Short mmCIF file of C-alpha atoms and ligand atoms in Angstrom, two decimals:
data_model
loop_
_atom_site.label_atom_id
_atom_site.label_comp_id
_atom_site.label_asym_id
_atom_site.label_seq_id
_atom_site.Cartn_x
_atom_site.Cartn_y
_atom_site.Cartn_z
CA MET A 73 4.95 -4.31 5.57
CA ALA A 74 2.15 -6.70 4.92
CA VAL A 75 1.61 -9.30 7.55
CA GLY A 76 -0.22 -12.36 6.32
CA SER A 77 -1.33 -15.47 8.06
CA LEU A 78 -0.50 -19.05 7.30
CA PRO A 79 -1.99 -22.19 8.71
CA ALA A 80 0.07 -23.63 11.52
CA PRO A 81 2.84 -25.94 10.22
CA ASP A 82 2.19 -29.64 10.44
CA SER A 83 4.85 -30.70 12.93
CA SER A 84 4.45 -34.37 12.00
CA ALA A 85 5.47 -33.53 8.42
CA GLY A 86 8.87 -32.25 9.59
CA GLY A 87 8.42 -28.88 7.86
CA VAL A 88 10.04 -25.62 8.89
CA CYS A 89 7.87 -22.56 8.92
CA GLY A 90 8.35 -19.08 10.34
CA SER A 91 5.79 -17.22 12.34
CA HIS A 92 4.71 -13.63 12.70
CA ASN A 93 5.06 -13.72 16.44
CA GLY A 94 8.09 -11.56 17.26
CA SER A 95 7.43 -11.19 20.98
CA ASP A 96 10.85 -12.69 21.85
CA LEU A 97 12.86 -10.86 19.19
CA ARG A 98 15.32 -7.99 19.53
CA ILE A 99 15.42 -5.89 16.37
CA ALA A 100 17.70 -3.09 15.14
CA ILE A 101 16.50 -0.75 12.39
CA VAL A 102 19.06 1.32 10.53
CA THR A 103 17.62 4.19 8.49
CA ALA A 104 19.47 6.34 5.97
CA ARG A 105 19.15 10.11 6.57
CA TRP A 106 19.54 10.83 2.84
CA ASN A 107 16.02 11.37 1.51
CA ASP A 108 14.79 11.37 5.10
CA HIS A 109 11.41 12.80 4.04
CA LEU A 110 10.95 9.40 2.36
CA THR A 111 12.95 7.07 4.60
CA GLY A 112 11.05 8.49 7.58
CA ARG A 113 7.83 7.22 6.04
CA LEU A 114 9.29 3.77 5.61
CA LEU A 115 10.48 3.84 9.21
CA ASP A 116 6.98 4.79 10.36
CA GLY A 117 5.62 1.82 8.44
CA ALA A 118 8.14 -0.47 10.12
CA ARG A 119 7.14 0.90 13.52
CA ARG A 120 3.49 0.11 12.80
CA ALA A 121 4.50 -3.41 11.85
CA TYR A 122 5.99 -4.02 15.32
CA ASP A 123 2.51 -4.12 16.76
CA HIS A 124 1.21 -6.58 14.19
CA CYS A 125 4.09 -8.91 15.04
CA SER A 126 3.82 -8.44 18.82
CA ILE A 127 7.31 -6.94 19.01
CA PRO A 128 7.58 -4.76 22.14
CA HIS A 129 8.79 -1.25 21.30
CA GLU A 130 11.53 -1.49 23.91
CA ALA A 131 12.97 -4.47 22.00
CA VAL A 132 13.65 -2.27 18.97
CA THR A 133 16.78 -0.11 18.60
CA GLU A 134 16.64 2.64 15.99
CA VAL A 135 19.90 3.84 14.45
CA TRP A 136 20.53 6.42 11.73
CA ALA A 137 23.19 6.27 9.00
CA PRO A 138 24.17 9.18 6.72
CA GLY A 139 23.07 7.52 3.47
CA SER A 140 22.31 4.15 1.94
CA PHE A 141 25.99 3.73 1.11
CA GLU A 142 26.74 3.55 4.84
CA LEU A 143 23.91 1.16 5.71
CA PRO A 144 26.01 -2.01 5.29
CA LEU A 145 28.71 -0.92 7.73
CA VAL A 146 26.20 -0.03 10.43
CA CYS A 147 24.22 -3.21 9.79
CA GLN A 148 27.40 -5.26 9.99
CA GLN A 149 28.27 -3.77 13.38
CA LEU A 150 24.81 -4.29 14.80
CA ALA A 151 24.39 -7.80 13.40
CA GLY A 152 27.84 -8.79 14.71
CA SER A 153 27.19 -7.40 18.19
CA GLY A 154 25.21 -10.44 19.27
CA GLU A 155 22.53 -8.16 20.69
CA PHE A 156 19.98 -8.50 17.92
CA ASP A 157 18.04 -11.32 16.31
CA ALA A 158 17.53 -9.36 13.10
CA VAL A 159 18.54 -6.05 11.56
CA ILE A 160 16.48 -4.02 9.10
CA ALA A 161 18.12 -1.59 6.65
CA ILE A 162 15.93 1.23 5.34
CA GLY A 163 16.98 3.60 2.56
CA VAL A 164 15.75 5.30 -0.58
CA VAL A 165 17.96 5.69 -3.64
CA VAL A 166 16.41 7.80 -6.39
CA ARG A 167 17.94 7.78 -9.84
CA GLY A 168 19.55 11.07 -10.72
CA GLU A 169 21.61 12.19 -13.67
CA THR A 170 24.90 10.85 -12.39
CA THR A 171 26.08 7.29 -11.83
CA HIS A 172 25.66 7.74 -8.09
CA TYR A 173 22.41 5.78 -8.24
CA ASP A 174 24.09 2.62 -9.54
CA ILE A 175 27.02 2.91 -7.18
CA VAL A 176 24.98 3.62 -4.06
CA SER A 177 22.27 1.06 -4.74
CA GLU A 178 24.70 -1.69 -5.60
CA ALA A 179 26.88 -0.93 -2.58
CA ALA A 180 23.80 -1.02 -0.35
CA ALA A 181 22.46 -4.27 -1.78
CA VAL A 182 25.76 -6.15 -1.83
CA GLY A 183 26.85 -4.76 1.54
CA VAL A 184 23.59 -5.64 3.28
CA ARG A 185 23.74 -9.16 1.91
CA GLU A 186 27.32 -9.54 3.12
CA ALA A 187 26.43 -8.20 6.55
CA ALA A 188 23.90 -11.02 6.81
CA SER A 189 26.04 -13.79 5.37
CA SER A 190 29.14 -12.89 7.41
CA THR A 191 27.29 -12.70 10.73
CA GLY A 192 24.51 -15.25 10.23
CA VAL A 193 22.02 -12.68 11.51
CA PRO A 194 19.16 -11.84 9.09
CA VAL A 195 19.59 -8.34 7.66
CA ILE A 196 16.46 -7.28 5.83
CA PHE A 197 16.88 -5.13 2.73
CA GLY A 198 14.39 -2.30 3.03
CA VAL A 199 16.08 -0.05 0.50
CA LEU A 200 13.88 1.28 -2.29
CA THR A 201 15.72 1.95 -5.55
CA THR A 202 13.46 3.96 -7.82
CA GLU A 203 13.37 6.19 -10.87
CA ASN A 204 11.66 9.05 -9.05
CA GLU A 205 10.05 10.10 -5.78
CA ASP A 206 6.53 9.24 -6.93
CA GLN A 207 7.52 5.59 -7.09
CA VAL A 208 8.68 5.84 -3.49
CA LEU A 209 5.49 7.55 -2.36
CA ALA A 210 3.43 4.83 -4.02
CA ARG A 211 5.24 2.34 -1.80
CA ALA A 212 5.55 4.37 1.37
CA GLY A 213 2.27 6.15 1.87
CA ASP A 214 0.94 7.64 5.06
CA ASP A 215 -1.04 5.71 7.55
CA ASP A 216 -1.59 2.18 6.43
CA THR A 217 -1.26 2.55 2.68
CA ASN A 218 2.02 0.65 2.86
CA ASN A 219 0.75 -1.57 5.62
CA LEU A 220 -2.05 -4.05 5.52
CA GLU A 221 -3.67 -4.18 8.85
CA LEU A 222 -4.41 -7.69 9.97
CA ILE A 223 -8.07 -7.71 10.92
CA GLY A 224 -8.88 -11.39 10.93
CA GLU A 225 -7.62 -14.87 10.40
CA TRP A 226 -9.23 -17.97 8.97
CA SER A 227 -7.79 -21.35 9.80
CA THR A 228 -8.04 -24.17 7.29
CA GLY A 229 -5.65 -26.59 9.02
CA GLN A 230 -4.08 -27.47 5.67
CA ALA A 231 -2.47 -25.39 2.95
CA ALA A 232 -5.16 -23.21 1.39
CA LEU A 233 -4.61 -23.48 -2.37
CA CYS A 234 -7.40 -21.22 -3.57
CA LEU A 235 -9.72 -18.54 -2.25
CA SER A 236 -12.79 -16.78 -3.51
CA LEU A 237 -14.55 -13.93 -1.74
CA ASP A 238 -18.26 -13.45 -2.29
CA THR A 239 -18.58 -9.77 -1.45
CA GLU A 240 -22.34 -9.83 -1.79
CA SER A 241 -23.13 -12.54 0.73
CA ARG A 242 -19.90 -11.97 2.69
CA VAL A 243 -18.64 -15.53 2.43
CA LEU A 244 -15.00 -16.44 1.88
CA TYR A 245 -14.47 -19.80 0.22
CA ALA A 246 -11.20 -21.74 0.48
CA GLY A 247 -10.00 -24.99 -1.02
CA THR A 248 -7.30 -26.99 0.69
CA ALA A 249 -4.58 -29.50 -0.01
CA ASP A 250 -6.53 -32.33 1.62
CA GLY A 251 -9.48 -31.95 -0.79
CA LYS A 252 -11.65 -29.97 1.57
CA ALA A 253 -13.56 -26.76 1.01
CA PHE A 254 -14.47 -24.14 3.59
CA ALA A 255 -17.06 -21.42 3.67
CA PHE A 256 -16.07 -18.74 6.18
CA ASP A 257 -17.87 -15.70 7.44
CA ALA A 258 -15.95 -13.01 5.59
CA GLY A 259 -16.36 -10.47 8.36
CA PRO A 260 -17.65 -6.93 8.40
CA VAL A 261 -17.39 -4.33 5.71
CA ASP A 262 -17.26 -0.64 6.54
CA GLY A 263 -20.60 0.92 5.84
CA ASP A 264 -22.25 -2.42 5.23
CA GLU A 265 -25.59 -2.40 7.00
CA LEU A 266 -25.30 -6.17 7.38
CA THR A 267 -22.17 -5.71 9.47
CA ASN A 268 -23.84 -6.73 12.71
CA GLY A 269 -23.79 -10.45 13.18
CA PHE A 270 -20.82 -11.06 10.91
CA GLU A 271 -18.01 -12.66 12.72
CA CYS A 272 -14.73 -12.76 10.90
CA GLY A 273 -13.18 -16.21 10.94
CA ARG A 274 -16.30 -18.20 11.79
CA VAL A 275 -16.62 -21.44 9.80
CA LEU A 276 -20.02 -21.58 8.12
CA SER A 277 -19.38 -24.90 6.48
CA ALA A 278 -16.47 -27.30 6.02
CA TRP A 279 -16.73 -30.32 3.79
CA VAL A 280 -14.78 -32.80 1.69
CA ALA A 281 -15.25 -31.44 -1.80
CA HIS A 282 -12.90 -33.82 -3.61
CA ASP A 283 -11.98 -37.07 -1.95
CA ASP A 284 -9.60 -38.17 -4.70
CA GLY A 285 -7.34 -35.10 -4.92
CA VAL A 286 -6.71 -31.58 -3.71
CA THR A 287 -9.20 -28.75 -4.10
CA ARG A 288 -7.27 -26.82 -6.68
CA SER A 289 -9.70 -24.00 -7.51
CA VAL A 290 -12.78 -22.40 -6.07
CA SER A 291 -15.11 -19.71 -7.30
CA HIS A 292 -18.08 -18.21 -5.54
CA ALA A 293 -21.36 -18.04 -7.44
CA ARG A 294 -24.81 -16.78 -6.55
CA GLY A 295 -26.11 -19.25 -4.02
CA GLY A 296 -22.88 -21.14 -3.44
CA CYS A 297 -19.59 -22.03 -5.03
CA LEU A 298 -17.84 -24.25 -7.53
CA THR A 299 -14.76 -26.26 -6.69
CA GLY A 300 -12.25 -27.80 -9.09
CA SER A 301 -10.16 -30.84 -8.28
CA SER A 302 -6.54 -31.66 -9.08
CA THR A 303 -7.88 -34.77 -10.81
CA GLY A 304 -10.24 -32.97 -13.22
CA PRO A 305 -13.80 -32.95 -11.86
CA MET A 306 -15.55 -29.77 -10.89
CA TYR A 307 -18.50 -29.64 -8.50
CA ALA A 308 -21.14 -27.00 -7.83
CA TRP A 309 -22.31 -26.59 -4.23
CA ARG A 310 -25.28 -24.81 -2.72
CA VAL A 311 -24.16 -22.94 0.38
CA ASP A 312 -26.58 -21.11 2.61
CA ARG A 313 -24.69 -18.67 4.80
CA ASP A 314 -27.55 -18.67 7.28
CA LEU A 315 -27.09 -22.38 7.95
CA SER A 316 -24.02 -21.66 9.99
CA ASP A 317 -23.89 -24.84 12.02
CA GLY A 318 -20.97 -26.19 9.96
CA SER A 319 -23.09 -28.73 8.11
CA PRO A 320 -21.95 -29.53 4.56
CA PRO A 321 -23.64 -27.83 1.63
CA THR A 322 -25.70 -29.71 -0.93
CA LEU A 323 -24.14 -30.84 -4.17
CA ALA A 324 -25.92 -29.21 -7.10
CA ARG A 325 -23.96 -30.63 -10.00
CA LYS A 326 -20.90 -32.66 -10.94
CA MET A 327 -19.12 -31.32 -14.00
CA ILE A 328 -16.92 -34.05 -15.38
CA GLY A 329 -14.80 -33.44 -18.45
CA HIS A 330 -11.38 -32.05 -17.69
CA VAL A 331 -8.69 -34.70 -17.49
CA ALA A 332 -6.18 -32.42 -15.73
CA ALA A 333 -6.27 -30.24 -12.61
CA VAL A 334 -8.91 -27.51 -12.81
CA VAL A 335 -6.83 -24.45 -11.96
CA SER A 336 -9.27 -21.67 -12.73
CA ILE A 337 -13.04 -21.17 -12.71
CA SER A 338 -14.94 -18.14 -13.96
CA VAL A 339 -18.59 -17.40 -13.31
CA GLY A 340 -18.44 -13.89 -14.76
CA ASN A 341 -21.11 -14.79 -17.26
CA PRO A 342 -24.37 -15.64 -15.46
CA ARG A 343 -25.38 -18.31 -17.97
CA HIS A 344 -22.08 -20.14 -18.25
CA VAL A 345 -19.26 -21.44 -16.14
CA VAL A 346 -15.83 -21.41 -17.78
CA SER A 347 -13.04 -23.56 -16.42
CA GLY A 348 -9.37 -23.80 -17.28
CA ALA A 349 -7.14 -26.78 -16.62
CA HIS A 350 -3.52 -27.62 -16.21
CA ASP A 351 -3.29 -29.14 -19.70
CA GLY A 352 -4.38 -25.86 -21.32
CA THR A 353 -7.96 -26.88 -21.99
CA VAL A 354 -10.78 -24.44 -21.35
CA ARG A 355 -14.36 -25.67 -21.04
CA VAL A 356 -17.67 -23.88 -21.11
CA TRP A 357 -20.58 -25.31 -19.13
CA ASN A 358 -24.17 -24.28 -18.64
CA ALA A 359 -24.25 -22.54 -15.28
CA PRO A 360 -25.83 -24.70 -12.58
CA ASP A 361 -28.74 -23.24 -10.68
CA LEU A 362 -27.46 -22.66 -7.18
CA LEU A 363 -30.22 -20.49 -5.83
CA ALA A 364 -31.53 -22.62 -3.02
CA GLU A 365 -34.74 -20.65 -2.77
CA ASP A 366 -35.68 -21.74 -6.29
CA ASP A 367 -35.85 -25.39 -5.37
CA GLU A 368 -34.20 -26.37 -2.17
CA ASP A 369 -34.63 -30.09 -2.58
CA GLU A 370 -33.75 -30.30 -6.22
CA ALA A 371 -31.76 -33.39 -7.17
CA PRO A 372 -28.45 -32.91 -8.94
CA ILE A 373 -29.10 -31.53 -12.40
CA ALA A 374 -26.57 -33.82 -14.05
CA VAL A 375 -24.34 -36.32 -12.39
CA ASP A 376 -21.59 -38.28 -13.95
CA GLY A 377 -21.46 -41.82 -12.74
CA GLY A 378 -18.02 -43.16 -13.35
CA GLY A 379 -15.59 -40.95 -15.17
CA GLY A 380 -17.29 -40.79 -18.55
CA LEU A 381 -19.53 -38.00 -19.75
CA ASP A 382 -23.23 -38.42 -19.43
CA ASP A 383 -25.50 -36.70 -21.92
CA GLY A 384 -26.56 -33.90 -19.63
CA VAL A 385 -23.03 -32.74 -19.10
CA LYS A 386 -21.59 -33.28 -22.55
CA LYS A 387 -24.37 -31.43 -24.32
CA SER A 388 -23.69 -28.26 -22.43
CA GLU A 389 -19.96 -28.31 -22.77
CA CYS A 390 -17.51 -26.76 -25.23
CA LEU A 391 -13.77 -27.19 -25.24
CA TYR A 392 -11.03 -24.76 -26.17
CA ALA A 393 -7.30 -24.79 -25.57
CA VAL A 394 -4.57 -22.33 -24.77
CA THR A 395 -2.21 -24.02 -27.23
CA GLY A 396 -1.67 -26.96 -24.96
CA HIS A 397 -0.18 -25.05 -22.05
CA THR A 398 -1.19 -24.79 -18.44
CA VAL A 399 -3.86 -22.21 -17.90
CA TRP A 400 -2.37 -19.85 -15.38
CA LEU A 401 -3.70 -19.58 -11.93
CA GLY A 402 -6.74 -17.36 -12.13
CA GLY A 403 -6.28 -17.26 -15.87
CA VAL A 404 -9.83 -17.73 -17.14
CA GLN A 405 -12.36 -14.93 -17.22
CA ALA A 406 -15.66 -14.81 -19.03
CA ASP A 407 -18.21 -12.12 -19.64
CA GLU A 408 -21.40 -12.24 -21.67
CA THR A 409 -19.67 -12.71 -24.99
CA ARG A 410 -16.01 -13.55 -24.51
CA ILE A 411 -13.69 -15.95 -22.78
CA ILE A 412 -10.23 -14.67 -22.04
CA CYS A 413 -7.63 -17.15 -20.92
CA ASP A 414 -3.90 -17.07 -20.59
CA GLY A 415 -1.42 -19.87 -20.63
CA ALA A 416 2.00 -20.66 -19.21
CA ASN A 417 3.41 -20.04 -22.67
CA ASN A 418 2.81 -16.28 -22.32
CA ILE A 419 -0.06 -16.44 -24.78
CA ALA A 420 -3.44 -15.03 -23.87
CA MET A 421 -6.40 -16.04 -25.99
CA CYS A 422 -9.82 -14.54 -26.41
CA TYR A 423 -12.78 -16.58 -27.68
CA ASP A 424 -16.08 -15.13 -28.77
CA PHE A 425 -19.02 -17.22 -27.65
CA SER A 426 -21.76 -14.70 -28.18
CA GLU A 427 -23.41 -16.88 -30.83
CA ASP A 428 -25.17 -19.59 -28.92
CA PRO A 429 -28.40 -20.03 -30.93
CA ASP A 430 -30.19 -22.62 -28.82
CA ASP A 431 -28.78 -21.23 -25.61
CA ASP A 432 -27.43 -24.59 -24.57
CA GLY A 433 -23.77 -23.65 -24.39
CA ASP A 434 -22.92 -25.24 -27.74
CA ILE A 435 -21.14 -22.60 -29.72
C1 DLZ B 31 25.47 10.98 -2.42
C2 DLZ B 31 24.13 10.28 -2.49
C3 DLZ B 31 23.33 10.41 -3.61
C4 DLZ B 31 23.72 11.22 -4.79
N1 DLZ B 31 22.14 9.84 -3.65
C5 DLZ B 31 21.72 9.10 -2.59
C6 DLZ B 31 20.45 8.47 -2.60
O1 DLZ B 31 19.66 8.58 -3.54
N2 DLZ B 31 20.10 7.76 -1.51
C7 DLZ B 31 20.91 7.61 -0.42
O2 DLZ B 31 20.53 6.93 0.53
N3 DLZ B 31 22.12 8.20 -0.39
C8 DLZ B 31 22.54 8.95 -1.42
N4 DLZ B 31 23.74 9.55 -1.39
C9 DLZ B 31 24.56 9.48 -0.15
C10 DLZ B 31 25.40 8.25 -0.06
O3 DLZ B 31 24.61 7.13 0.31
C11 DLZ B 31 26.48 8.45 1.01
O4 DLZ B 31 25.87 8.78 2.22
C12 DLZ B 31 27.43 9.56 0.63
O5 DLZ B 31 28.00 9.31 -0.62
C13 DLZ B 31 28.54 9.67 1.67
O6 DLZ B 31 29.28 8.47 1.75
#
């Protein structure tokens, strides 16, 4: 069971948000003996998850049922006993040649749901219904293959809407709902000789990237990152991971052109940046030079003054569209010769931009 991490809920906003701290919880786990070579693996995974959620082992009661068909009855009894805050049902139903599969899996699913709704105690459905055993093994591997181990947390204070991990410089970028951007130390990597000195969770830089909207997209690039706003602009920032005093990065370029939220940015092609927006438009820009060592004090390459397009930006920009539909989250990729983008209308499009005679981005 994967255990993620969310920013703490904003109590002043009146929201309701769960937590992964189970230190006060009493849990019952009911496991089907049928297919116990598989259900045992799932049970092991659940046991490992106790630790991640701070659930003391003595607060967990393990119970066995003959098969998945019997899980609901046992869950019902445990949930109705008043002794548990939550019950977990674990089973594996593999399709065979008879109709048993449909009967057992439906009985398990409906029964578990009813056990929860009739008692008001959460009963978690941990029953895998699969075509074959391989599908189970893919979801219930040994060790931590079915468990993500939580090794670090980054706090952004506000909902993080987008992330981008620079594996080379070990910086994790995040954009948040209040228009900010964060550069975090991404922590150690096994075998990485730069491991020493990396401190997972440390804020390298935090800054207001977009003061008129939310930071809707972020993409790391060599020497920094690009952020896209919910109101259309996209900015390129120089970030030096060695300047870890939290000071804001320098703005390398403003890229003004989209009129809708920039939901996706691709820097897969070193010479171009490709961005996709909520209205289905895709734009190609000349890649800004973010390598601080080239010219640390360089002024912005092109800055738009007041919402229009200045020459420097417009010249380097081309516009495409995914038939007028929202470009999906993460839905723009570009390599040396192609742009691939997909829209909310289930259409993916591929543009060839290999022919760029004067190398200025005009295709
Ligand atoms: C009988 C049966 C069959 C054929 N298949 C499964 C299965 O794939 N997974 C499972 O958990 N249980 C199976 N069972 C057993 C039934 O759940 C039940 O235990 C028996 O029918 C006895 O009531």
